[in-house]
Coordinates of C-alpha atoms in Angstrom, one line a residue:
X1 CA 82.9 -42.6 19.9
X2 CA 80.4 -39.8 20.7
X3 CA 80.2 -38.7 24.3
X4 CA 77.0 -39.8 26.0
X5 CA 76.2 -36.3 27.1
X6 CA 76.7 -34.9 23.6
X7 CA 74.7 -37.7 22.2
X8 CA 71.8 -37.0 24.5
X9 CA 72.0 -33.3 23.7
X10 CA 71.9 -34.2 19.9
X11 CA 68.8 -36.3 20.3
X12 CA 67.1 -33.7 22.4
X13 CA 67.7 -31.0 19.8
X14 CA 66.5 -33.3 17.1
X15 CA 63.3 -34.2 19.0
X16 CA 62.6 -30.5 19.7
X17 CA 63.1 -29.8 16.0
X18 CA 60.8 -32.6 14.9
X19 CA 58.1 -31.6 17.4
X20 CA 58.4 -28.0 16.2
X21 CA 58.0 -29.1 12.6
X22 CA 55.0 -31.3 13.4
X23 CA 53.4 -28.6 15.4
X24 CA 53.8 -26.1 12.6
X25 CA 52.5 -28.6 10.1
X26 CA 49.5 -29.4 12.3
X27 CA 48.8 -25.7 12.7
X28 CA 48.9 -25.1 9.0
X29 CA 46.7 -28.1 8.4
X30 CA 44.1 -27.1 10.9
X31 CA 43.7 -23.5 9.6
X32 CA 41.1 -23.7 6.9
X33 CA 40.9 -21.0 4.3
X34 CA 38.8 -18.0 5.5
X35 CA 36.3 -15.9 3.7
X36 CA 36.4 -12.1 3.7
X37 CA 33.9 -9.6 2.2
X38 CA 33.6 -6.0 1.0
X39 CA 30.0 -4.9 0.6
X40 CA 28.9 -1.7 -1.3
X41 CA 25.4 -0.2 -1.6
X42 CA 24.6 3.2 -3.1
X43 CA 21.2 4.8 -3.4
X44 CA 22.2 8.4 -3.2
X45 CA 24.8 10.1 -5.4
X46 CA 26.4 13.6 -5.1
X47 CA 26.0 14.3 -8.8
X48 CA 22.6 16.1 -9.3
X49 CA 21.9 14.4 -12.6
X50 CA 22.1 10.9 -11.2
X51 CA 18.7 9.7 -9.9
X52 CA 18.3 8.2 -6.5
X53 CA 17.8 4.5 -6.2
X54 CA 15.5 2.7 -3.8
X55 CA 17.0 -0.7 -3.1
X56 CA 20.8 -0.7 -3.4
X57 CA 21.3 0.1 0.3
X58 CA 18.7 -2.5 1.2
X59 CA 20.7 -5.0 -0.9
X60 CA 24.0 -4.2 0.9
X61 CA 22.4 -4.5 4.4
X62 CA 20.8 -7.8 3.4
X63 CA 24.1 -9.2 2.1
X64 CA 26.0 -7.9 5.1
X65 CA 23.7 -9.8 7.4
X66 CA 23.7 -13.0 5.3
X67 CA 27.5 -13.0 4.9
X68 CA 28.1 -12.5 8.6
X69 CA 25.6 -15.2 9.3
X70 CA 27.6 -17.5 7.1
X71 CA 30.7 -16.8 9.1
X72 CA 32.4 -14.5 6.5
X73 CA 34.7 -11.9 8.0
X74 CA 33.1 -8.5 7.3
X75 CA 34.1 -5.7 9.7
X76 CA 32.1 -2.5 9.8
X77 CA 34.7 -0.5 7.8
X78 CA 34.2 -2.8 4.8
X79 CA 30.4 -2.1 4.5
X80 CA 30.3 1.1 2.4
X81 CA 26.9 2.7 2.1
X82 CA 25.9 5.9 0.2
X83 CA 28.3 8.8 1.0
X84 CA 30.9 6.4 2.5
X85 CA 31.0 4.5 -0.8
X86 CA 33.5 6.6 -2.7
X87 CA 36.1 5.3 -5.2
X88 CA 39.0 5.9 -2.8
X89 CA 37.1 4.3 0.1
X90 CA 36.6 1.2 -2.0
X91 CA 40.2 1.0 -3.0
X92 CA 41.4 1.4 0.6
X93 CA 38.9 -1.2 1.8
X94 CA 40.1 -3.6 -0.9
X95 CA 43.7 -3.1 0.1
X96 CA 42.8 -3.6 3.8
X97 CA 41.0 -6.8 2.9
X98 CA 44.1 -8.1 1.0
X99 CA 46.3 -7.4 4.1
X100 CA 44.0 -9.2 6.5
X101 CA 43.5 -12.3 4.2
X102 CA 46.0 -15.1 3.6
X103 CA 46.8 -16.7 0.3
X104 CA 44.2 -19.3 -0.5
X105 CA 41.4 -17.3 1.3
X106 CA 38.2 -16.2 -0.5
X107 CA 37.6 -12.5 -1.2
X108 CA 33.9 -11.6 -1.8
X109 CA 33.0 -8.3 -3.4
X110 CA 29.3 -7.2 -3.7
X111 CA 28.2 -4.0 -5.5
X112 CA 24.6 -2.7 -5.7
X113 CA 24.2 0.7 -7.4
X114 CA 24.4 2.5 -10.7
X115 CA 26.5 1.2 -13.6
X116 CA 27.3 2.8 -16.9
X117 CA 29.2 2.6 -20.1
X118 CA 31.9 4.7 -21.7
X119 CA 34.2 4.6 -24.8
X120 CA 36.6 1.7 -24.8
X121 CA 40.1 2.8 -23.8
X122 CA 43.4 1.0 -24.2
X123 CA 43.9 -1.9 -24.0
X124 CA 41.0 -2.0 -26.5
X125 CA 39.1 -5.3 -26.6
X126 CA 35.4 -4.6 -26.3
X127 CA 33.3 -5.8 -29.3
X128 CA 30.9 -2.9 -28.8
X129 CA 33.8 -0.4 -28.3
X130 CA 32.5 0.4 -24.8
X131 CA 33.9 -0.1 -21.4
X132 CA 31.5 -0.8 -18.5
X133 CA 31.9 1.0 -15.2
X134 CA 30.7 1.1 -11.6
X135 CA 29.5 4.5 -10.4
X136 CA 30.5 5.5 -6.8
X137 CA 28.8 8.1 -4.7
X138 CA 31.5 10.7 -5.5
X139 CA 31.1 10.5 -9.3
X140 CA 31.8 13.9 -10.7
X141 CA 30.5 13.5 -14.3
X142 CA 34.1 13.1 -15.6
X143 CA 36.7 10.6 -14.8
X144 CA 36.4 10.8 -11.0
X145 CA 34.3 8.5 -8.8
X146 CA 33.9 5.6 -11.1
X147 CA 35.8 2.3 -11.8
X148 CA 36.0 0.7 -15.2
X149 CA 35.8 -3.0 -15.8
X150 CA 39.4 -2.9 -17.0
X151 CA 40.5 -1.4 -13.7
X152 CA 38.5 -3.9 -11.7
X153 CA 40.1 -6.8 -13.5
X154 CA 43.5 -5.3 -12.9
X155 CA 42.8 -5.5 -9.2
X156 CA 41.7 -9.1 -9.6
X157 CA 44.8 -10.0 -11.6
X158 CA 47.1 -8.7 -8.9
X159 CA 45.2 -10.7 -6.3
X160 CA 45.8 -14.1 -8.0
X161 CA 46.8 -15.8 -4.7
X162 CA 43.2 -15.6 -3.6
X163 CA 39.8 -17.0 -4.7
X164 CA 37.5 -14.1 -5.7
X165 CA 33.7 -14.1 -5.8
X166 CA 32.1 -10.9 -7.3
X167 CA 28.4 -10.1 -7.2
X168 CA 27.5 -7.0 -9.3
X169 CA 23.8 -6.0 -9.1
X170 CA 24.0 -3.1 -11.5
X171 CA 23.2 -2.4 -15.2
X172 CA 25.7 -3.2 -17.9
X173 CA 27.1 -5.6 -15.4
X174 CA 27.4 -8.4 -18.0
X175 CA 30.5 -6.6 -19.2
X176 CA 30.3 -5.6 -15.7
X177 CA 22.9 -1.5 -15.2
X178 CA 20.5 0.2 -12.3
X179 CA 18.6 3.6 -12.7
X180 CA 15.5 5.3 -11.4
X181 CA 13.1 6.2 -14.2
X182 CA 10.1 8.0 -12.9
X183 CA 6.7 8.1 -14.4
X184 CA 3.4 9.8 -13.7
X185 CA 0.9 8.0 -11.5
X186 CA 1.8 4.8 -9.7
X187 CA 5.4 3.8 -9.2
X188 CA 6.8 1.8 -12.1
X189 CA 10.1 0.1 -12.6
X190 CA 13.2 1.6 -11.2
X191 CA 16.5 0.9 -13.1
X192 CA 20.1 1.0 -12.1
X193 CA 21.9 2.7 -15.0
X194 CA 23.4 6.1 -15.8
X195 CA 23.6 5.2 -19.5
X196 CA 26.6 6.1 -21.7
X197 CA 29.1 8.5 -20.2
X198 CA 31.3 10.8 -22.4
X199 CA 34.3 10.6 -20.1
X200 CA 37.7 12.1 -20.9
X201 CA 40.8 11.4 -18.9
X202 CA 43.0 8.5 -18.0
X203 CA 42.4 5.7 -15.6
X204 CA 44.6 5.5 -12.5
X205 CA 44.9 1.8 -12.1
X206 CA 46.6 -1.0 -14.1
X207 CA 44.6 -2.2 -17.0
X208 CA 43.6 -5.7 -17.8
X209 CA 41.2 -6.7 -20.6
X210 CA 38.2 -8.3 -18.9
X211 CA 37.6 -10.6 -21.9
X212 CA 40.6 -12.6 -20.6
X213 CA 38.8 -14.1 -17.6
X214 CA 40.9 -15.1 -14.7
X215 CA 40.4 -18.7 -13.4
X216 CA 40.5 -17.6 -9.7
X217 CA 37.6 -15.1 -10.2
X218 CA 33.9 -16.1 -10.2
X219 CA 31.8 -13.3 -11.5
X220 CA 28.0 -13.0 -11.0
X221 CA 26.2 -10.3 -12.9
X222 CA 22.6 -9.2 -12.8
X223 CA 22.2 -9.4 -16.5
X224 CA 23.6 -11.6 -19.2
X225 CA 23.9 -8.9 -21.9
X226 CA 25.6 -5.5 -21.5
X227 CA 22.8 -3.6 -23.1
X228 CA 20.1 -4.9 -20.7
X229 CA 19.0 -2.8 -17.7
X230 CA 18.4 -4.1 -14.2
X231 CA 15.0 -3.2 -12.7
X232 CA 14.6 -3.0 -9.0
X233 CA 11.8 -5.1 -7.5
X234 CA 9.9 -5.4 -4.3
X235 CA 10.7 -8.4 -2.1
X236 CA 9.4 -8.7 1.5
X237 CA 7.8 -5.2 1.1
X238 CA 11.2 -3.5 0.3
X239 CA 13.0 -2.6 -2.9
X240 CA 15.9 -4.8 -3.9
X241 CA 17.9 -6.1 -6.8
X242 CA 16.7 -9.6 -7.5
X243 CA 20.3 -10.9 -7.8
X244 CA 21.3 -9.6 -4.4
X245 CA 18.1 -11.0 -2.8
X246 CA 18.5 -14.5 -4.2
X247 CA 22.3 -14.6 -3.7
X248 CA 21.5 -14.0 0.0
X249 CA 19.2 -17.0 -0.1
X250 CA 21.8 -19.1 -1.9
X251 CA 24.5 -18.6 0.7
X252 CA 21.9 -19.4 3.4
X253 CA 22.1 -23.0 2.0
X254 CA 19.2 -23.1 -0.4
X255 CA 21.5 -23.5 -3.4
X256 CA 23.5 -26.4 -1.9
X257 CA 21.9 -29.2 -3.9
X258 CA 24.4 -31.9 -3.1
X259 CA 24.4 -30.8 0.6
X260 CA 28.2 -30.9 1.0
X261 CA 28.4 -27.6 2.8
X262 CA 29.9 -25.8 -0.2
X263 CA 28.4 -23.9 -3.2
X264 CA 29.9 -24.9 -6.5
X265 CA 29.7 -22.7 -9.6
X266 CA 27.1 -24.9 -11.2
X267 CA 24.9 -24.8 -8.1
X268 CA 25.0 -21.0 -8.0
X269 CA 24.3 -20.8 -11.7
X270 CA 21.3 -23.0 -11.6
X271 CA 19.7 -21.6 -8.5
X272 CA 20.2 -17.9 -9.4
X273 CA 19.1 -18.4 -13.0
X274 CA 15.9 -20.1 -11.9
X275 CA 15.0 -17.7 -9.0
X276 CA 15.9 -14.4 -10.7
X277 CA 14.4 -15.3 -14.0
X278 CA 11.1 -16.6 -12.5
X279 CA 10.7 -13.6 -10.1
X280 CA 11.4 -11.1 -12.9
X281 CA 9.0 -12.7 -15.3
X282 CA 12.0 -13.8 -17.6
X283 CA 12.9 -10.2 -18.3
X284 CA 16.1 -10.5 -16.3
X285 CA 18.6 -13.3 -16.4
X286 CA 21.9 -13.3 -14.4
X287 CA 25.2 -14.6 -15.7
X288 CA 28.0 -16.5 -14.1
X289 CA 31.5 -16.6 -15.4
X290 CA 33.5 -18.7 -16.1
X291 CA 31.0 -21.1 -17.6
X292 CA 33.4 -23.8 -18.6
X293 CA 34.5 -24.8 -15.1
X294 CA 31.4 -25.0 -13.0
X295 CA 32.2 -27.6 -10.4
X296 CA 34.7 -25.4 -8.5
X297 CA 33.7 -24.6 -4.9
X298 CA 33.3 -20.8 -4.5
X299 CA 31.6 -20.4 -1.1
X300 CA 31.7 -22.3 2.2
X301 CA 28.4 -22.4 4.1
X302 CA 28.3 -21.6 7.8
X303 CA 26.9 -24.9 9.0
X304 CA 26.4 -28.6 8.1
X305 CA 23.9 -29.1 5.4
X306 CA 20.3 -29.9 6.4
X307 CA 17.4 -31.4 4.6
X308 CA 14.7 -28.7 4.5
X309 CA 11.0 -29.2 4.8
X310 CA 8.8 -27.7 2.0
X311 CA 7.2 -24.5 3.1
X312 CA 3.5 -24.2 3.4
X313 CA 3.5 -20.4 3.2
X314 CA 1.0 -19.0 0.7
X315 CA 1.7 -15.2 0.4
X316 CA -0.9 -12.5 0.0
X317 CA -0.8 -10.6 -3.3
X318 CA -0.1 -6.9 -3.4
X319 CA -2.4 -5.1 -5.8
X320 CA -2.6 -1.5 -7.1
X321 CA -5.8 -0.1 -8.7
X322 CA -6.1 2.8 -11.1
X323 CA -9.3 4.6 -12.1
X324 CA -11.5 3.0 -9.4
X325 CA -11.6 0.6 -6.5
X326 CA -11.1 -3.1 -6.1
X327 CA -14.1 -5.3 -5.3
X328 CA -14.7 -5.5 -1.6
X329 CA -14.8 -9.3 -1.4
X330 CA -11.3 -10.1 -2.6
X331 CA -9.4 -12.6 -0.5
X332 CA -5.6 -12.9 0.1
X333 CA -4.8 -9.4 -1.1
X334 CA -3.3 -6.2 0.3
X335 CA -3.6 -2.9 -1.5
X336 CA -0.2 -1.3 -2.0
X337 CA 0.4 1.4 -4.6
X338 CA 4.2 1.0 -4.3
X339 CA 5.0 -2.7 -3.6
X340 CA 2.4 -4.4 -5.9
X341 CA 2.4 -7.8 -7.6
X342 CA -0.6 -6.9 -9.9
X343 CA -1.8 -3.6 -11.2
X344 CA -5.5 -3.4 -12.3
X345 CA -6.4 -0.5 -14.6
X346 CA -10.1 0.0 -14.8
X347 CA -11.5 1.3 -18.1
X348 CA -15.0 1.8 -19.3
X349 CA -15.7 -1.7 -20.6
X350 CA -12.8 -3.8 -19.4
X351 CA -10.0 -4.1 -16.8
X352 CA -6.4 -4.5 -17.9
X353 CA -4.1 -6.4 -15.6
X354 CA -0.3 -5.9 -15.5
X355 CA 2.4 -7.7 -13.5
X356 CA 5.1 -6.0 -11.5
X357 CA 7.5 -5.7 -14.4
X358 CA 4.9 -3.9 -16.5
X359 CA 3.7 -6.8 -18.8
X360 CA 0.0 -6.9 -19.6
X361 CA -1.0 -10.4 -18.6
X362 CA -4.8 -10.4 -19.2
X363 CA -7.9 -8.3 -19.9
X364 CA -11.0 -8.8 -17.8
X365 CA -14.5 -8.0 -18.8
X366 CA -16.1 -8.5 -15.3
X367 CA -15.2 -7.3 -11.9
X368 CA -15.9 -10.8 -10.4
X369 CA -13.0 -12.2 -12.5
X370 CA -10.3 -10.5 -10.3
X371 CA -10.1 -13.4 -7.8
X372 CA -9.0 -16.1 -10.3
X373 CA -6.1 -13.9 -11.5
X374 CA -5.1 -13.3 -7.9
X375 CA -5.4 -17.0 -7.0
X376 CA -3.3 -18.0 -10.0
X377 CA -0.5 -15.7 -9.0
X378 CA -0.6 -17.0 -5.4
X379 CA -0.1 -20.5 -6.7
X380 CA 2.8 -19.5 -8.9
X381 CA 4.5 -17.6 -6.0
X382 CA 3.9 -20.6 -3.7
X383 CA 5.6 -22.9 -6.2
X384 CA 8.5 -20.5 -6.5
X385 CA 9.1 -20.7 -2.8
X386 CA 9.6 -24.5 -3.2
X387 CA 12.6 -24.1 -5.5
X388 CA 15.2 -25.1 -2.9
X389 CA 18.2 -27.1 -4.5
X390 CA 18.2 -29.3 -1.4
X391 CA 14.7 -30.5 -2.3
X392 CA 15.9 -31.8 -5.7
X393 CA 13.4 -29.6 -7.6
X394 CA 12.0 -30.5 -11.1
X395 CA 12.7 -27.9 -13.7
X396 CA 10.3 -27.0 -16.5
X397 CA 11.9 -25.1 -19.5
X398 CA 10.5 -23.7 -22.7
X399 CA 12.4 -25.1 -25.6
X400 CA 11.7 -22.0 -27.8
X401 CA 13.1 -19.7 -25.1
X402 CA 11.5 -17.2 -22.7
X403 CA 11.0 -14.4 -25.2
X404 CA 7.6 -13.2 -26.5
X405 CA 5.9 -15.6 -29.0
X406 CA 3.1 -15.0 -31.5
X407 CA -0.3 -16.1 -30.5
X408 CA -1.2 -19.5 -32.0
X409 CA 2.5 -20.7 -32.0
X410 CA 3.0 -24.2 -30.7
X411 CA 5.5 -24.3 -27.9
X412 CA 7.4 -27.2 -26.4
X413 CA 8.6 -27.8 -22.8
X414 CA 11.2 -30.1 -21.3
X415 CA 10.8 -31.4 -17.7
X416 CA 14.0 -32.4 -16.0
X417 CA 14.1 -34.3 -12.7
X418 CA 16.3 -32.6 -10.1
X419 CA 17.6 -36.0 -9.0
X420 CA 18.1 -38.4 -11.9
X421 CA 18.8 -41.3 -9.6
X422 CA 15.0 -41.4 -9.1
X423 CA 14.6 -42.4 -12.8
X424 CA 11.6 -40.1 -13.1
X425 CA 9.9 -40.0 -16.5
X426 CA 7.8 -37.0 -17.5

């Protein structure tokens, strides 16, 4: 027989052990995965041949505020701007973020600045024989101050215990471009690229061919082809990259079409493709990878989903005028030589009108024809503000694609209901 005192002690120890296990299980069950971010924005570079950007720091500050608003852990030392955004500072901030995060957490990396290309180095795997790179403030023209796509994916491969969301608003970002090309006269497009770099030397990080995409990494790039450049644009009277601007809108909840409090890959892909492409007049299209697994949740929103009300905001149109003045009776316009939506070039017998991305959209023969052009753009901009995934928007797509088409060609459109349960027919 077991002594009663020993028996009681045995049961007491067993109960304490059971309660301890239950408490630990409860603790682990209650702790939801966290989200951590590292934000980089570089307008100014120490190398004299790299032109200054206008909107990369604006992007970083915008995303900093949006991520914090969404409850993402983003301390001050993980917001790297201009001279603080060196290669070594990035690597240290990345290591610090890994230490503070727990396996299963989400790591978010955003980069706004110059990108470039260089000769493909081992392990070779690029179809165009070029590696893409991100250019940091301390780039020295050789191998210092930049990070190749192989190196970046080496970091991601080591962090396979985490979910990773990467937003790269730079040129050549499809493999992973932004530059500042000046012109005489009024401000034109500013791009984020340093072009091709003839770099010698070896990389200092483990290599990993980025063609072998990692399942735990969701990559958002500003362009869908490596050779394309990324123009900066004006949004809310400031220069930005379109991808950064609309990603900030997405994580505010506007991309949450199923209103489940999470953003899935397919929601981000649809929202950003529509918003960036429309705003940039179809000259820029972002890309999301991987594309074969879109229903994976990649971002948790800050609050419970809400059904928004359509906005009634009808914005004024910024115009710039060359070789003369605008008519005095124009309505809903503001004259702005830098942040313009339309540029009117007055010639002897006609007026040529260009949009913000430099496309000529029409030629006017009379000065009283300005207002209809302005009114049309106001309507298009107003419709664009209504594209909120929570409102189940209808999508209109050009079957032949968004490229240029010869005058007289018949084009075809498809109209897709945002909510097929409504059984809409168009």
